[in-house]
PDB file of C-alpha atoms in Angstrom:
ATOM      1  CA  UNK A 131       0.232  -0.190  -0.027  1.00 69.00           C
ATOM      2  CA  UNK A 132       2.947   2.372   0.688  1.00 71.00           C
ATOM      3  CA  UNK A 133       3.985   2.116  -2.988  1.00 75.00           C
ATOM      4  CA  UNK A 134       0.327   2.617  -4.104  1.00 73.00           C
ATOM      5  CA  UNK A 135       0.201   5.903  -2.224  1.00 71.00           C
ATOM      6  CA  UNK A 136       3.770   7.205  -2.936  1.00 71.00           C
ATOM      7  CA  UNK A 137       3.033   6.492  -6.821  1.00 72.00           C
ATOM      8  CA  UNK A 138      -0.067   8.667  -6.751  1.00 70.00           C
ATOM      9  CA  UNK A 139       0.744  11.490  -4.360  1.00 68.00           C
ATOM     10  CA  UNK A 140       4.363  11.843  -4.156  1.00 65.00           C
ATOM     11  CA  UNK A 141       5.509  10.535  -7.541  1.00 59.00           C
ATOM     12  CA  UNK A 142       7.075  12.983 -10.130  1.00 50.00           C
ATOM     13  CA  UNK A 143       5.113  13.369 -13.104  1.00 54.00           C
ATOM     14  CA  UNK A 144       6.352  14.726 -16.528  1.00 52.00           C
ATOM     15  CA  UNK A 145       6.518  18.230 -15.585  1.00 52.00           C
ATOM     16  CA  UNK A 146       8.875  17.548 -12.426  1.00 55.00           C
ATOM     17  CA  UNK A 147       5.801  18.468 -10.122  1.00 57.00           C
ATOM     18  CA  UNK A 148       4.459  15.639  -7.717  1.00 55.00           C
ATOM     19  CA  UNK A 149       1.328  14.201  -8.947  1.00 56.00           C
ATOM     20  CA  UNK A 150      -0.458  14.870  -5.440  1.00 58.00           C
ATOM     21  CA  UNK A 151      -3.476  12.576  -7.105  1.00 56.00           C
ATOM     22  CA  UNK A 152      -5.500  11.843  -3.909  1.00 57.00           C
ATOM     23  CA  UNK A 153      -8.687  11.066  -5.622  1.00 58.00           C
ATOM     24  CA  UNK A 154      -7.243   8.259  -7.224  1.00 55.00           C
ATOM     25  CA  UNK A 155      -7.110   6.417  -3.855  1.00 58.00           C
ATOM     26  CA  UNK A 156     -10.859   6.748  -3.109  1.00 61.00           C
ATOM     27  CA  UNK A 157     -12.693   3.788  -1.952  1.00 62.00           C
ATOM     28  CA  UNK A 158     -14.820   3.859  -5.278  1.00 63.00           C
ATOM     29  CA  UNK A 159     -11.637   2.941  -7.123  1.00 69.00           C
ATOM     30  CA  UNK A 160     -11.469   0.326  -4.610  1.00 69.00           C
ATOM     31  CA  UNK A 161     -14.585  -0.983  -5.565  1.00 70.00           C
ATOM     32  CA  UNK A 162     -14.010  -1.283  -9.157  1.00 75.00           C
ATOM     33  CA  UNK A 163     -11.424  -4.087  -8.252  1.00 72.00           C
ATOM     34  CA  UNK A 164     -14.536  -5.572  -5.829  1.00 74.00           C
ATOM     35  CA  UNK A 165     -16.829  -5.748  -8.599  1.00 75.00           C
ATOM     36  CA  UNK A 166     -14.142  -7.644 -11.087  1.00 74.00           C
ATOM     37  CA  UNK A 167     -13.538  -4.905 -13.602  1.00 78.00           C
ATOM     38  CA  UNK A 168     -10.227  -6.208 -14.672  1.00 79.00           C
ATOM     39  CA  UNK A 169      -9.835  -9.075 -16.952  1.00 82.00           C
ATOM     40  CA  UNK A 170      -7.137 -11.096 -18.497  1.00 87.00           C
ATOM     41  CA  UNK A 171      -4.237  -9.924 -16.026  1.00 86.00           C
ATOM     42  CA  UNK A 172      -0.891 -10.995 -16.911  1.00 88.00           C
ATOM     43  CA  UNK A 173       2.480 -10.725 -15.331  1.00 86.00           C
ATOM     44  CA  UNK A 174       5.859 -11.215 -16.824  1.00 89.00           C
ATOM     45  CA  UNK A 175       8.487 -11.211 -14.361  1.00 86.00           C
ATOM     46  CA  UNK A 176      12.006 -10.157 -14.954  1.00 84.00           C
ATOM     47  CA  UNK A 177      15.026 -10.125 -12.919  1.00 85.00           C
ATOM     48  CA  UNK A 178      14.506  -6.575 -11.728  1.00 91.00           C
ATOM     49  CA  UNK A 179      10.911  -5.604 -12.885  1.00 91.00           C
ATOM     50  CA  UNK A 180       7.363  -6.983 -13.211  1.00 89.00           C
ATOM     51  CA  UNK A 181       5.404  -6.150 -16.007  1.00 92.00           C
ATOM     52  CA  UNK A 182       1.462  -6.106 -15.513  1.00 90.00           C
ATOM     53  CA  UNK A 183      -0.906  -5.982 -18.705  1.00 94.00           C
ATOM     54  CA  UNK A 184      -4.530  -6.286 -18.168  1.00 92.00           C
ATOM     55  CA  UNK A 185      -7.940  -4.813 -19.363  1.00 93.00           C
ATOM     56  CA  UNK A 186     -10.264  -2.753 -17.391  1.00 89.00           C
ATOM     57  CA  UNK A 187     -13.633  -2.245 -17.686  1.00 85.00           C
ATOM     58  CA  UNK A 188     -14.772   1.154 -17.671  1.00 81.00           C
ATOM     59  CA  UNK A 189     -17.180   2.188 -14.650  1.00 76.00           C
ATOM     60  CA  UNK A 190     -20.039   4.047 -17.092  1.00 76.00           C
ATOM     61  CA  UNK A 191     -19.080   3.278 -20.620  1.00 74.00           C
ATOM     62  CA  UNK A 192     -19.590  -0.301 -21.371  1.00 77.00           C
ATOM     63  CA  UNK A 193     -18.437  -0.248 -25.388  1.00 82.00           C
ATOM     64  CA  UNK A 194     -14.965   0.119 -24.358  1.00 89.00           C
ATOM     65  CA  UNK A 195     -12.139  -1.639 -22.884  1.00 93.00           C
ATOM     66  CA  UNK A 196      -9.148   0.067 -21.494  1.00 92.00           C
ATOM     67  CA  UNK A 197      -5.520  -1.465 -21.714  1.00 94.00           C
ATOM     68  CA  UNK A 198      -3.304  -1.023 -19.018  1.00 93.00           C
ATOM     69  CA  UNK A 199       0.722  -1.741 -18.611  1.00 94.00           C
ATOM     70  CA  UNK A 200       2.566  -1.126 -15.631  1.00 92.00           C
ATOM     71  CA  UNK A 201       6.144  -1.950 -14.518  1.00 93.00           C
ATOM     72  CA  UNK A 202       6.862  -2.659 -10.842  1.00 89.00           C
ATOM     73  CA  UNK A 203      10.161  -3.275  -9.177  1.00 89.00           C
ATOM     74  CA  UNK A 204      10.427  -6.066  -8.035  1.00 84.00           C
ATOM     75  CA  UNK A 205      12.767  -5.407  -4.812  1.00 85.00           C
ATOM     76  CA  UNK A 206      11.041  -2.193  -3.774  1.00 85.00           C
ATOM     77  CA  UNK A 207       7.338  -2.667  -5.106  1.00 83.00           C
ATOM     78  CA  UNK A 208       8.116   0.989  -6.787  1.00 86.00           C
ATOM     79  CA  UNK A 209       5.634   1.223  -9.625  1.00 87.00           C
ATOM     80  CA  UNK A 210       8.046   2.651 -12.480  1.00 89.00           C
ATOM     81  CA  UNK A 211       5.666   3.422 -15.528  1.00 90.00           C
ATOM     82  CA  UNK A 212       1.998   3.070 -15.752  1.00 90.00           C
ATOM     83  CA  UNK A 213      -0.089   3.926 -18.617  1.00 91.00           C
ATOM     84  CA  UNK A 214      -3.859   3.353 -19.541  1.00 91.00           C
ATOM     85  CA  UNK A 215      -5.943   3.770 -22.902  1.00 91.00           C
ATOM     86  CA  UNK A 216      -8.187   6.235 -21.500  1.00 88.00           C
ATOM     87  CA  UNK A 217      -8.000   9.631 -21.731  1.00 84.00           C
ATOM     88  CA  UNK A 218      -5.934  10.300 -18.373  1.00 79.00           C
ATOM     89  CA  UNK A 219      -3.990   7.497 -18.492  1.00 81.00           C
ATOM     90  CA  UNK A 220      -1.256   8.363 -21.013  1.00 80.00           C
ATOM     91  CA  UNK A 221       2.122   7.377 -20.118  1.00 72.00           C
ATOM     92  CA  UNK A 222       4.512   7.181 -18.752  1.00 81.00           C
ATOM     93  CA  UNK A 223       3.302   7.960 -15.174  1.00 80.00           C
ATOM     94  CA  UNK A 224      -0.433   8.055 -15.587  1.00 80.00           C
ATOM     95  CA  UNK A 225      -2.542   8.253 -12.636  1.00 79.00           C
ATOM     96  CA  UNK A 226      -6.015   7.403 -13.519  1.00 82.00           C
ATOM     97  CA  UNK A 227      -8.824   5.295 -11.765  1.00 82.00           C
ATOM     98  CA  UNK A 228      -8.279   2.149 -13.784  1.00 86.00           C
ATOM     99  CA  UNK A 229      -4.718   2.102 -12.861  1.00 86.00           C
ATOM    100  CA  UNK A 230      -5.687   2.409  -9.115  1.00 84.00           C
ATOM    101  CA  UNK A 231      -7.833   0.174  -9.611  1.00 84.00           C
ATOM    102  CA  UNK A 232      -5.597  -2.319 -10.771  1.00 87.00           C
ATOM    103  CA  UNK A 233      -2.897  -1.495  -8.020  1.00 84.00           C
ATOM    104  CA  UNK A 234      -5.840  -2.719  -5.680  1.00 82.00           C
ATOM    105  CA  UNK A 235      -6.029  -5.887  -7.484  1.00 83.00           C
ATOM    106  CA  UNK A 236      -1.961  -6.589  -7.207  1.00 82.00           C
ATOM    107  CA  UNK A 237      -2.180  -5.376  -3.721  1.00 81.00           C
ATOM    108  CA  UNK A 238      -4.868  -7.661  -2.484  1.00 79.00           C
ATOM    109  CA  UNK A 239      -3.182 -10.750  -4.910  1.00 78.00           C
ATOM    110  CA  UNK A 240       0.142 -10.131  -2.886  1.00 75.00           C
ATOM    111  CA  UNK A 241      -1.606  -9.946   0.457  1.00 77.00           C
ATOM    112  CA  UNK A 242      -3.860 -12.788  -0.055  1.00 78.00           C
ATOM    113  CA  UNK A 243      -1.971 -15.520  -2.384  1.00 71.00           C
ATOM    114  CA  UNK A 244       1.464 -14.867  -2.079  1.00 64.00           C
ATOM    115  CA  UNK A 245       1.849 -14.198   1.262  1.00 59.00           C
ATOM    116  CA  UNK A 246       1.063 -17.490   2.566  1.00 56.00           C
ATOM    117  CA  UNK A 247       3.473 -19.049  -0.313  1.00 49.00           C
ATOM    118  CA  UNK A 248       6.423 -20.671   0.950  1.00 50.00           C
ATOM    119  CA  UNK A 249       9.693 -19.081   0.023  1.00 47.00           C
ATOM    120  CA  UNK A 250      12.011 -20.808  -2.100  1.00 44.00           C
ATOM    121  CA  UNK A 251      15.428 -19.711  -1.709  1.00 44.00           C
ATOM    122  CA  UNK A 252      18.610 -21.016  -3.292  1.00 42.00           C
ATOM    123  CA  UNK A 253      22.216 -21.570  -2.679  1.00 41.00           C
ATOM    124  CA  UNK A 254      24.915 -20.907  -5.574  1.00 39.00           C
TER     125      UNK A 254
END
């Protein structure tokens, strides 16, 4: 959650100003996640980053699907890149409600599923 808050409030946008996008952290965008607005979520894991792609159904318009892509640092959890197909979601540091709702989906997945998975360690 700290990285989600940091991305939407503290992250520096293209104009070198902090985003201060408090509205994207509203409860209503959490509800988009809870109501299943995300489909076809795919994760591609690399050594340092995870690429997330998914489709997001808008709240109001039923005639379109927004394509979302995010890049997240594996170690820090920092959202390094985000873009969405909506008007507000132009990358590389987009902060629209659709990206916020995907962040809630990812946070829930990590909290519910990955925290219970035993960690595998390897020795060289």
